[in-house]
mmCIF file of C-alpha atoms and ligand atoms in Angstrom:
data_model
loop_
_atom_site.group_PDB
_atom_site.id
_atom_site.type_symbol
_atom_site.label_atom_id
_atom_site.label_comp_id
_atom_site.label_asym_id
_atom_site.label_seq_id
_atom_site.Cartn_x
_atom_site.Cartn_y
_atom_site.Cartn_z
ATOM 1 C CA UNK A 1 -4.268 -59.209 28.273
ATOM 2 C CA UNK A 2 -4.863 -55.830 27.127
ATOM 3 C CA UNK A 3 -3.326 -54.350 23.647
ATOM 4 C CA UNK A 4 -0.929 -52.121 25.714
ATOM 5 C CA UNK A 5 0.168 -54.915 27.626
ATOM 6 C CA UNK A 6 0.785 -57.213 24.869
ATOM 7 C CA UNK A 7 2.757 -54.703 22.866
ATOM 8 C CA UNK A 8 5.075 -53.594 25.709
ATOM 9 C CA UNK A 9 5.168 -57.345 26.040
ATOM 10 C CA UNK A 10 6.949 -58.037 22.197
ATOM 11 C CA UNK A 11 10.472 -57.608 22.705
ATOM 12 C CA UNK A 12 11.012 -55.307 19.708
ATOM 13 C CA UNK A 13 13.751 -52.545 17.894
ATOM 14 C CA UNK A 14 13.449 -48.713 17.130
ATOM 15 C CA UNK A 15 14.869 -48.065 14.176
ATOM 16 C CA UNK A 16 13.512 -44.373 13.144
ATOM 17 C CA UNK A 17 13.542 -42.303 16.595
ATOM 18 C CA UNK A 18 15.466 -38.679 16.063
ATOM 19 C CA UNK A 19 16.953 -37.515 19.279
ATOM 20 C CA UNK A 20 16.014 -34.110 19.143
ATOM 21 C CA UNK A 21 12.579 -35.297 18.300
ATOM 22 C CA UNK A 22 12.485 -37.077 21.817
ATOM 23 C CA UNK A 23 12.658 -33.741 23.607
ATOM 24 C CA UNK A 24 9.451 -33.396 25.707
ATOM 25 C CA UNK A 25 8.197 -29.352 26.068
ATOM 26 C CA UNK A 26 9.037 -29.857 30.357
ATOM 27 C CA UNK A 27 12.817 -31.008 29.975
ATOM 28 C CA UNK A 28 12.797 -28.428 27.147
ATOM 29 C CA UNK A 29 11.831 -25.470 29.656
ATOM 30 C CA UNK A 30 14.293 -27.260 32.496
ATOM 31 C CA UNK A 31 16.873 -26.821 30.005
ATOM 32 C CA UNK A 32 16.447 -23.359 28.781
ATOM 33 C CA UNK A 33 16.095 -22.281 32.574
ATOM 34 C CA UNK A 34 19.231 -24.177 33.595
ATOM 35 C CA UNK A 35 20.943 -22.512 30.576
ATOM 36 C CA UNK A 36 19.478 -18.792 30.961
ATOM 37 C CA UNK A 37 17.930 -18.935 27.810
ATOM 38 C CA UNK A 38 14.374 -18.356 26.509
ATOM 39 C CA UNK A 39 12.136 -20.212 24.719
ATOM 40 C CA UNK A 40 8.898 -18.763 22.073
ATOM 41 C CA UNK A 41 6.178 -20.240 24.840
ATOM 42 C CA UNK A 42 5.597 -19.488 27.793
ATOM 43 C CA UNK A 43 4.340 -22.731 29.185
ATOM 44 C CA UNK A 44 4.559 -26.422 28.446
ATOM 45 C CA UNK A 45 1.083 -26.293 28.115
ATOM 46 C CA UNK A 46 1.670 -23.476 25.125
ATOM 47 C CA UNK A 47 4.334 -25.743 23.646
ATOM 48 C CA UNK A 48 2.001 -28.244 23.460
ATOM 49 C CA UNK A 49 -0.586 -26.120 21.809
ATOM 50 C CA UNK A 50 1.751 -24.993 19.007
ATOM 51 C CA UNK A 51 2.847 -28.822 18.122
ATOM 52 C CA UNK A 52 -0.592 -28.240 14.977
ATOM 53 C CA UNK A 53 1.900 -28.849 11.794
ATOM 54 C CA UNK A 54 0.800 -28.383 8.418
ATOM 55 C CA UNK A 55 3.634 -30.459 6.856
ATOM 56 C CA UNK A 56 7.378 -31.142 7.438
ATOM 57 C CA UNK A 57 8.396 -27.930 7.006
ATOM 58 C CA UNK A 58 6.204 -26.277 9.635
ATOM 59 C CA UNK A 59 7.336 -28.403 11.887
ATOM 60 C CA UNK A 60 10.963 -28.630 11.493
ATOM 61 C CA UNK A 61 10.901 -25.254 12.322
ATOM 62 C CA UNK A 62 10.097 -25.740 15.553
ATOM 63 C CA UNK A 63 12.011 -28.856 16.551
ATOM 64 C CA UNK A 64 15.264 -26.789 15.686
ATOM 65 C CA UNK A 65 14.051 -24.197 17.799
ATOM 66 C CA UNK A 66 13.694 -26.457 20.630
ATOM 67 C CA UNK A 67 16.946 -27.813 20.020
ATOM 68 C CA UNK A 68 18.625 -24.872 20.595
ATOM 69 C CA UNK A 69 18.530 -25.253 24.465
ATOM 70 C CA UNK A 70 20.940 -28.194 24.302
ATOM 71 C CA UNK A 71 24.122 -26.385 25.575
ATOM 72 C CA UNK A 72 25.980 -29.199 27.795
ATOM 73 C CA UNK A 73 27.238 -32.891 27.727
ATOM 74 C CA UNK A 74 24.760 -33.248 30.612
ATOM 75 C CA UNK A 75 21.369 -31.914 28.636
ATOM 76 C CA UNK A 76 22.566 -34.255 25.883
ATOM 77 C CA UNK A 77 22.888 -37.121 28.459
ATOM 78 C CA UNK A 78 19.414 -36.252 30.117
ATOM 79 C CA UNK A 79 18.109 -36.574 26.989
ATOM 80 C CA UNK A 80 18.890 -39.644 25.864
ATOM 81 C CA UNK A 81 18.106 -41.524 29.792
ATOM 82 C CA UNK A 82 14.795 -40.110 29.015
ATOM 83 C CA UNK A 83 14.369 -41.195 25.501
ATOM 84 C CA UNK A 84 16.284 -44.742 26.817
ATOM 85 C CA UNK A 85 13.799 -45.149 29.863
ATOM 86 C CA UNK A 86 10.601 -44.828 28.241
ATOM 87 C CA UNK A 87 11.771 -47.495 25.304
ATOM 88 C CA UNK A 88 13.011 -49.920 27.054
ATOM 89 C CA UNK A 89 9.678 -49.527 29.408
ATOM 90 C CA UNK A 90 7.546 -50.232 26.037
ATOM 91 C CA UNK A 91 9.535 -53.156 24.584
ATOM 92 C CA UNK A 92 12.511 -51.544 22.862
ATOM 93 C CA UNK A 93 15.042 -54.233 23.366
ATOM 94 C CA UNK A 94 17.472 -51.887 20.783
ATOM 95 C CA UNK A 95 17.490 -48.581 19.358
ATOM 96 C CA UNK A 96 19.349 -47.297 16.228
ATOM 97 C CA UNK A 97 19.032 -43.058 16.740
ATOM 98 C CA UNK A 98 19.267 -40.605 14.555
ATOM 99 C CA UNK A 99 21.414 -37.667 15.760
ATOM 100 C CA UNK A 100 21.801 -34.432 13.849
ATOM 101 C CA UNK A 101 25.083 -32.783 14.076
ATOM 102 C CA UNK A 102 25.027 -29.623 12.130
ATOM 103 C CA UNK A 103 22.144 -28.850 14.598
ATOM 104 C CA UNK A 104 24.367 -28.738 16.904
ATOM 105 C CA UNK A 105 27.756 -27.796 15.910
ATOM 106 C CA UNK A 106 26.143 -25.065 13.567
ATOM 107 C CA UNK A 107 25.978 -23.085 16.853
ATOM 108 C CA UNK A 108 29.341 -23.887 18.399
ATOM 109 C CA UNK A 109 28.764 -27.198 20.147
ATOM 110 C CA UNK A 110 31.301 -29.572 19.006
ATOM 111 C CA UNK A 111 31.204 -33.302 18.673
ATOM 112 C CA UNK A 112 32.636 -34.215 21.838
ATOM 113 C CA UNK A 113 29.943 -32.448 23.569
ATOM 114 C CA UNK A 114 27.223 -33.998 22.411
ATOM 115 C CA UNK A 115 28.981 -37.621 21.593
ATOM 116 C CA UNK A 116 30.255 -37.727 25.476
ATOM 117 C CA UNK A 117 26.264 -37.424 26.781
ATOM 118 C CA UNK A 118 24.484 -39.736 24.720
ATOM 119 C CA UNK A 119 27.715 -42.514 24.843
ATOM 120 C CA UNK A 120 27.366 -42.187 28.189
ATOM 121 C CA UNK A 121 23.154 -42.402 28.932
ATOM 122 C CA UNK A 122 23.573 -45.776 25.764
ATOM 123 C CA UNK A 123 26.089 -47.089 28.316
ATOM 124 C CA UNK A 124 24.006 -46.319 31.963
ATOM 125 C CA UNK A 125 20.843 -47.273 30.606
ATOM 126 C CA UNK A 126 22.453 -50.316 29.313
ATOM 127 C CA UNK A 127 23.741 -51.348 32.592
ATOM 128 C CA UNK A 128 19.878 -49.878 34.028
ATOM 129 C CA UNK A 129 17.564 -51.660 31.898
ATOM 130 C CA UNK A 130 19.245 -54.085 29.233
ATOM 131 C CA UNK A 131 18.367 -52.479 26.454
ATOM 132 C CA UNK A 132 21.082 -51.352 23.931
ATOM 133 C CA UNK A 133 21.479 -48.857 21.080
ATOM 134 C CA UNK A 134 23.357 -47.429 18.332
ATOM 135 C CA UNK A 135 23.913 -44.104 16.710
ATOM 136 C CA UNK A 136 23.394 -43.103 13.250
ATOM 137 C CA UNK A 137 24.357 -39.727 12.136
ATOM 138 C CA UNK A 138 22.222 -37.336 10.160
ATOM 139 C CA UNK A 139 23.266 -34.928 7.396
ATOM 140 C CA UNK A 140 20.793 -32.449 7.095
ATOM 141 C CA UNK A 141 19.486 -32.466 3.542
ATOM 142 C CA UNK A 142 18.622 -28.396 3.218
ATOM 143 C CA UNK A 143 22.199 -27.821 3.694
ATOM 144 C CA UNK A 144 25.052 -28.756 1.092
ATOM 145 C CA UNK A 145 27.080 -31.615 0.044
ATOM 146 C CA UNK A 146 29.918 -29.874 0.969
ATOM 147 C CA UNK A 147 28.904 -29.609 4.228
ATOM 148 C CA UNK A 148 28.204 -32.815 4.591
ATOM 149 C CA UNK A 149 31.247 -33.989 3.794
ATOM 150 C CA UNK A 150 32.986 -31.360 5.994
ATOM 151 C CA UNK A 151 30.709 -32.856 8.942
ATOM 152 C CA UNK A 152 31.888 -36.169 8.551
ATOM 153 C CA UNK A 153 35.591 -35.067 8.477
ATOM 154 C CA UNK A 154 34.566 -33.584 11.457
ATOM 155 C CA UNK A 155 33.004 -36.691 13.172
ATOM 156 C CA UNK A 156 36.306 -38.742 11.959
ATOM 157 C CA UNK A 157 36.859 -38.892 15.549
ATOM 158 C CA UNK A 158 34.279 -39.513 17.497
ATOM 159 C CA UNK A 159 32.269 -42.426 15.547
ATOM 160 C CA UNK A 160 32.898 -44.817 18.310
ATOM 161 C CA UNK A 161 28.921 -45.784 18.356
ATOM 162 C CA UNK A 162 27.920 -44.523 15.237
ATOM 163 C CA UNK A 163 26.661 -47.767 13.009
ATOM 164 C CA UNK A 164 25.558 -45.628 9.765
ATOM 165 C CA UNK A 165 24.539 -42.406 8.187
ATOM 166 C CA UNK A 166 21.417 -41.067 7.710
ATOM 167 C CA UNK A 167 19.506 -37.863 5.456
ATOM 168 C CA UNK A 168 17.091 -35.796 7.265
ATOM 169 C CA UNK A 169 15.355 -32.111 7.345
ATOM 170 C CA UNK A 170 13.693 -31.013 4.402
ATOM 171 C CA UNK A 171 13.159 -33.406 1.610
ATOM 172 C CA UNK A 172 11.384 -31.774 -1.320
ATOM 173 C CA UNK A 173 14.024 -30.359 -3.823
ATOM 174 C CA UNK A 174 16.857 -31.656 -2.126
ATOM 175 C CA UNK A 175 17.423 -34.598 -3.665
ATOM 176 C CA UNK A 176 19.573 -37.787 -2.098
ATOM 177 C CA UNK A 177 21.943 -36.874 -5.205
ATOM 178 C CA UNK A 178 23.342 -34.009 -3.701
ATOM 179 C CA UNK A 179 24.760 -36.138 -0.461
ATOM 180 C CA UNK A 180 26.786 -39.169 -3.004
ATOM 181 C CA UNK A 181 30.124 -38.002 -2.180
ATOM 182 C CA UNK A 182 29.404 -37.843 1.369
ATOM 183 C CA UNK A 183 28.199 -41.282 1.583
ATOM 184 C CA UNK A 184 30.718 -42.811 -1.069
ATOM 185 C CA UNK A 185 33.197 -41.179 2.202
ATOM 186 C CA UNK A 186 30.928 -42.478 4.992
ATOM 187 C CA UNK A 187 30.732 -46.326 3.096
ATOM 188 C CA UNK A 188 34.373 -46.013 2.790
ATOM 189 C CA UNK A 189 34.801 -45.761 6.269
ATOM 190 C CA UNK A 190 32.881 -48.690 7.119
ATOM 191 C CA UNK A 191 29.900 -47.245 8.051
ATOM 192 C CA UNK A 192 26.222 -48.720 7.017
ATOM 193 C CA UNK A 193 23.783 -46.144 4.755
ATOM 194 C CA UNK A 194 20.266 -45.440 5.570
ATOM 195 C CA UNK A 195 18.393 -41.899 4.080
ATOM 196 C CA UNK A 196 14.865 -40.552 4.452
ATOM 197 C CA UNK A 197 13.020 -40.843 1.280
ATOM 198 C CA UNK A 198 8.977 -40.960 0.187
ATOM 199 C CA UNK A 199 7.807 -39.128 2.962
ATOM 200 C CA UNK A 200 6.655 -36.028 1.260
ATOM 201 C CA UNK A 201 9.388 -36.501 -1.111
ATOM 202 C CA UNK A 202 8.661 -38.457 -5.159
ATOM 203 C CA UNK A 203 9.116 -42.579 -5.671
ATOM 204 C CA UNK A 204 12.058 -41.366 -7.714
ATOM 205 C CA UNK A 205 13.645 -40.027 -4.513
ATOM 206 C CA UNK A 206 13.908 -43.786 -3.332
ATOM 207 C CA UNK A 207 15.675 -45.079 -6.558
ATOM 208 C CA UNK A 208 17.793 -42.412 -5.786
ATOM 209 C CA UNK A 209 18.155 -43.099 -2.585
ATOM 210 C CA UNK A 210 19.028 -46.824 -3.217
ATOM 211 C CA UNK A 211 20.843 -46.257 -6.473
ATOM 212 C CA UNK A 212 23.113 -43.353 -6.169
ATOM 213 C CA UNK A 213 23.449 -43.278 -2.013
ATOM 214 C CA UNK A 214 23.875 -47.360 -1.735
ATOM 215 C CA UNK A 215 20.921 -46.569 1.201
ATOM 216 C CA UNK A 216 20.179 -50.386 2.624
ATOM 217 C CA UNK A 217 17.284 -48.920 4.503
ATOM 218 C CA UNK A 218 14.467 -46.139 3.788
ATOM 219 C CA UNK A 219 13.230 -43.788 5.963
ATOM 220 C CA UNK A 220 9.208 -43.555 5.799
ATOM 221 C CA UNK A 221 9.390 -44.597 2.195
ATOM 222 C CA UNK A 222 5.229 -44.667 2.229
ATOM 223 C CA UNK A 223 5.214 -42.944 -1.190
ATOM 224 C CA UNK A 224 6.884 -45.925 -2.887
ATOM 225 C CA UNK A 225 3.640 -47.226 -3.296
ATOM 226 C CA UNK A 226 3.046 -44.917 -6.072
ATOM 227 C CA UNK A 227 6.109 -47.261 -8.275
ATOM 228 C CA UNK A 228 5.463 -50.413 -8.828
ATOM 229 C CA UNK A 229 8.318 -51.219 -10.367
ATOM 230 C CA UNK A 230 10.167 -49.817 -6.934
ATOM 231 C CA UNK A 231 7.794 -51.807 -4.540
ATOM 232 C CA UNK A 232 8.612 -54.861 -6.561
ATOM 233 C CA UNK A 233 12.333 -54.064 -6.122
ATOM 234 C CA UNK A 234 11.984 -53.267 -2.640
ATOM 235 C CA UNK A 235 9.926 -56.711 -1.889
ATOM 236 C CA UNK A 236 12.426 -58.556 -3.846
ATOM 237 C CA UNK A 237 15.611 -57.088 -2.223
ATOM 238 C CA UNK A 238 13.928 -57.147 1.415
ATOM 239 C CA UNK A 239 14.753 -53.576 1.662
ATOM 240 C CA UNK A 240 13.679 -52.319 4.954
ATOM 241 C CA UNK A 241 10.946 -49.665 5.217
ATOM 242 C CA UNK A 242 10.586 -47.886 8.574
ATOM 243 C CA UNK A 243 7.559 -46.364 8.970
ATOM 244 C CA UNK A 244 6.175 -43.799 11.296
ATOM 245 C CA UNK A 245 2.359 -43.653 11.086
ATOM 246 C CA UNK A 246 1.591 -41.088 14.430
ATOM 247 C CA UNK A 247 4.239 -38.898 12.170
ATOM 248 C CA UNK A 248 3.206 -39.193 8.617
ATOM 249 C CA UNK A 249 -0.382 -38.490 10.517
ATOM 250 C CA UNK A 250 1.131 -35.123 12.561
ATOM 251 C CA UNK A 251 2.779 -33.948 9.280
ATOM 252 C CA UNK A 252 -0.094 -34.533 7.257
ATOM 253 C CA UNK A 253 1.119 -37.035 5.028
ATOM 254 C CA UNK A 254 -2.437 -38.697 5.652
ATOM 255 C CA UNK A 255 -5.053 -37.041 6.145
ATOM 256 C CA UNK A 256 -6.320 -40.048 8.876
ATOM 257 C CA UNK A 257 -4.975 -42.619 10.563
ATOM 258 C CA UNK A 258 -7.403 -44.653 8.898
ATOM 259 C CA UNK A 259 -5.988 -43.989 5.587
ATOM 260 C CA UNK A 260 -2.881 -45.053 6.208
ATOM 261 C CA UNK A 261 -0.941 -47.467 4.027
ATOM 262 C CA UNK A 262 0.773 -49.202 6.422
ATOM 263 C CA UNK A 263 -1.512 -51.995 5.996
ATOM 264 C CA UNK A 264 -1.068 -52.307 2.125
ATOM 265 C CA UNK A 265 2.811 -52.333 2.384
ATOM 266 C CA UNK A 266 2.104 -55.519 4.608
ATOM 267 C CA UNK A 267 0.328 -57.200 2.100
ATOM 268 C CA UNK A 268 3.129 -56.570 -0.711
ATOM 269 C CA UNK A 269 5.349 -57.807 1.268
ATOM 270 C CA UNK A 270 7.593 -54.956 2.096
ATOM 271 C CA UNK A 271 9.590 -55.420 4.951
ATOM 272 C CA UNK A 272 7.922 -52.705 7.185
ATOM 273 C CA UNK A 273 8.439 -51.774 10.785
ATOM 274 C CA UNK A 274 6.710 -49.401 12.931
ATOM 275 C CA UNK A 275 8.273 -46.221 14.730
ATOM 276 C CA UNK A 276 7.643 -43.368 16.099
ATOM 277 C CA UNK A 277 10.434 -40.587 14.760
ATOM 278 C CA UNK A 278 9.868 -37.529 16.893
ATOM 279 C CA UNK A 279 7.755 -38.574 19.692
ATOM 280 C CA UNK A 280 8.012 -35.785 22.081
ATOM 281 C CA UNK A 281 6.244 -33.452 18.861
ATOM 282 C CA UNK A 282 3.972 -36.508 17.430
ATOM 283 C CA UNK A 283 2.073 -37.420 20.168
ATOM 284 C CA UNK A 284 3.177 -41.111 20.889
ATOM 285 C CA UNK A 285 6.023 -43.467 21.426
ATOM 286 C CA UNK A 286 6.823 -46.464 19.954
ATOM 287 C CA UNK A 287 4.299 -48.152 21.711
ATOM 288 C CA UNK A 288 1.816 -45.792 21.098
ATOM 289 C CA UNK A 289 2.081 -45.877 17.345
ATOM 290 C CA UNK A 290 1.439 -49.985 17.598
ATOM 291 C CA UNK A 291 -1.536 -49.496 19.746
ATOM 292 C CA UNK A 292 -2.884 -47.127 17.655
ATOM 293 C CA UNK A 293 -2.429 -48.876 14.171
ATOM 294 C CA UNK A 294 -4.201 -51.869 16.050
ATOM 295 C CA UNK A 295 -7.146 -49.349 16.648
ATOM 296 C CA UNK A 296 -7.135 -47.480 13.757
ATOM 297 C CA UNK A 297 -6.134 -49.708 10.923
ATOM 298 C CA UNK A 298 -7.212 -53.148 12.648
ATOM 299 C CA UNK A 299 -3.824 -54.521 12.649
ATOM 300 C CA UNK A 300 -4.204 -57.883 14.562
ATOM 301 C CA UNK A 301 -2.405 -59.336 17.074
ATOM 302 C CA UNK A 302 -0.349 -61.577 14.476
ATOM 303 C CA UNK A 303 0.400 -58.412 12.630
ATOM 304 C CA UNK A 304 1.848 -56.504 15.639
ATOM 305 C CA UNK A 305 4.069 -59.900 16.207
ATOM 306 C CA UNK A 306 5.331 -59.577 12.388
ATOM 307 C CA UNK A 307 6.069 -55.987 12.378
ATOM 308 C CA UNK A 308 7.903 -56.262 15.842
ATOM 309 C CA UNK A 309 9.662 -59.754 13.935
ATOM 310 C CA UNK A 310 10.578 -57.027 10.850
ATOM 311 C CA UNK A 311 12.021 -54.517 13.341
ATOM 312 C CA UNK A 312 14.375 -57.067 14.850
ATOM 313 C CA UNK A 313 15.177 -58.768 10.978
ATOM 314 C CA UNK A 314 15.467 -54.748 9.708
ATOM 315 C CA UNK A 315 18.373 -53.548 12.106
ATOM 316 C CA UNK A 316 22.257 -53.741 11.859
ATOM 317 C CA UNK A 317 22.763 -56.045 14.451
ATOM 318 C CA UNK A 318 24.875 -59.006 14.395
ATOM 319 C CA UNK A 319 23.033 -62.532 13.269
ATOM 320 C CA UNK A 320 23.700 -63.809 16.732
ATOM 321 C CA UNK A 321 21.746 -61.161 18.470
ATOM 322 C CA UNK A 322 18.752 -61.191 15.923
ATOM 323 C CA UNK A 323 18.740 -64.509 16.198
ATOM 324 C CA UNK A 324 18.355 -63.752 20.357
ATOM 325 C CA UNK A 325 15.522 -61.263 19.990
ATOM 326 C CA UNK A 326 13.688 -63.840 17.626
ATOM 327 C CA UNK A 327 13.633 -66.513 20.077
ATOM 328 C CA UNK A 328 12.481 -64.183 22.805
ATOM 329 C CA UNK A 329 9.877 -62.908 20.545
ATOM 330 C CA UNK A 330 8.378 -66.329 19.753
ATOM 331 C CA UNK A 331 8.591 -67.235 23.375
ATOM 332 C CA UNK A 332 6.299 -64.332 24.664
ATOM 333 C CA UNK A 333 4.027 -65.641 21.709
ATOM 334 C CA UNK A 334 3.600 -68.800 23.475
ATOM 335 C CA UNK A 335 3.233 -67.230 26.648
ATOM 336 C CA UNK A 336 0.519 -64.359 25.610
ATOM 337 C CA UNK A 337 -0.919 -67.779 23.685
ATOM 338 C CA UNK A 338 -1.581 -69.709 27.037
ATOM 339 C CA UNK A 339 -2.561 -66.543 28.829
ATOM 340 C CA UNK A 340 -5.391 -65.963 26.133
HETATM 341 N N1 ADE B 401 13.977 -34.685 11.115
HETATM 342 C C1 ADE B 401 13.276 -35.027 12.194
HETATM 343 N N2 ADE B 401 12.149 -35.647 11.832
HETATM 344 C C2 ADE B 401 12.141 -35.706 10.482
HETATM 345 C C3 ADE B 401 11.249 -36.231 9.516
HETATM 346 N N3 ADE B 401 10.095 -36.824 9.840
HETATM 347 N N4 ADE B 401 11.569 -36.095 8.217
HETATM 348 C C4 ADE B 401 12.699 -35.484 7.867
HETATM 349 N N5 ADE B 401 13.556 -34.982 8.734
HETATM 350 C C5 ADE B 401 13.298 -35.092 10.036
HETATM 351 ZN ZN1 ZN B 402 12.573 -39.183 10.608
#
């Protein structure tokens, strides 16, 4: 069996996937044509071709750009089929996706927009493929406090599908301390807590991140390596770390694949699973980053197993349904094991 094969073969959860990160340069151009608008390239190729980031910044730039040509209920659906299709064809038995609202609604598109296309794709591509998925919404860290919390007054109404809240954009100098009212509001309202922290950002970002935001997951959290005192907390707590190595490579977090730490945090015993954040800009999906951590890093086949086996222990779904995935995951095991 070949590596692809036995990858899309573990049944297996996305946990760090942004939306607007799944939006490929050709649905991009559809869009803008459809909606009159224009884009900075003028072919996909060209699109393509300016995806060379230096760091976060440089490329959050040009994702918002691109997200700009979402104007209807039917791009937002398009784009999550598309997104939907191509993980369930490489495993994904369950998604939790970031959204980010004050992307959208920061030029006039309002909730119901946006939450009536992607409830709708979750829902098709349910009934399509069997795979399912949950929302988590985003505030966007270079913005305020205050406008996170007036975002989630906003979203009062329309978190049917929304499982927890999330920090994205920017991270250096805007600390998770700026967002604790907004997620002492979000917690209150039953939803769960996850935030991006240690991808460019400091180790102290993390405590923060844990201590101050109640976060039960972390977002790329490579740079708690750097704390020992946090990794031990982390391993202790079986605080989930979703990492995105075809990212942290594109933003330059690493200068190689091959230097990537993903194999250390396996051997500490952080609970580590592998994703692929903004695939349409990074260069690979979810099944692309395991194939090329098996290259690159020489993650075995027993590792790809236990970080597909951390995906399905790291999400928010019910015991039942982890329990579910688990068994299917140890029966492909035995049937890639008699195949071999
Ligand atoms: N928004 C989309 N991708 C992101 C990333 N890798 N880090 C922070 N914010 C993001
Ligand atoms: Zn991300």
């Amino acid at each position: 069996m070949s590596i692809g094969d036995l990858v899309r073969a573990l049944p297996k959860c996305e946990l760090h996937v942004h939306i607007e990160g799944t939006l490929e340069p050709d649905l991009m151009f559809s869009l803008a044509e459809r909606n009159g608008m224009s884009l900075p390239f003028q072919t996909v190729d060209e699109a393509r071709a300016a995806y060379r980031f230096t760091d976060l910044q440089s490329f959050l730039d040009i994702y918002y750009r691109g997200a700009s040509v979402l104007q209807t209920a039917e791009d937002f659906y398009e784009l999550m089929t598309a997104y939907l299709d191509r993980a369930a064809a490489d495993g994904v038995r369950h998604a939790e996706i970031f959204f980010d609202p004050q992307t959208h609604t920061g030029r006039g598109i309002g909730f119901k927009l946006f939450m009536d296309g992607f409830r709708d794709a979750i829902a098709d591509a349910g009934r399509r493929t069997g795979i399912s998925a949950d929302l988590i919404m985003c505030f966007l860290r270079h913005l305020s406090g205050e406008e996170a919390l007036a975002t989630l007054a906003d979203a009062e109404a329309h978190l049917e599908g929304v499982v927890a809240v999330g920090l994205d954009s920017s991270e250096t100098g805007n600390p998770p301390e700026l967002f604790e009212e907004a997620y002492a509001r979000a917690r209150s309202l039953g939803l769960r807590a996850v935030a991006h922290a240690g991808e460019e950002g400091p180790p102290g970002y993390v405590w923060s991140a844990l201590e101050v935001l109640g976060a039960e997951r972390i977002d790329h959290g490579v740079r708690s390596l750097e704390d020992e005192v946090l990794v031990s907390r982390l391993v202790e707590e079986r605080v989930p770390l979703t990492v995105c190595p075809l990212s942290n490579l594109a933003l330059r977090v690493v200068d190689t694949l091959e230097d990537h730490p993903l194999p250390t945090m396996m051997e500490r015993g952080l609970l580590v699973s592998v994703n692929s954040d903004d695939p349409a800009y990074f260069g690979g999906y979810v099944g692309d980053n395991y194939r090329r951590i098996h290259e690159s890093l020489g993650v075995d086949e027993a590792g790809l197993v236990a970080l597909a086996r951390n995906s399905i222990l790291s999400s928010f779904l019910a015991e039942s349904r982890k329990n579910d995935l688990i068994d299917e995951l140890a029966r492909s095991e035995r049937d890639q094991g008699e195949l071999a």
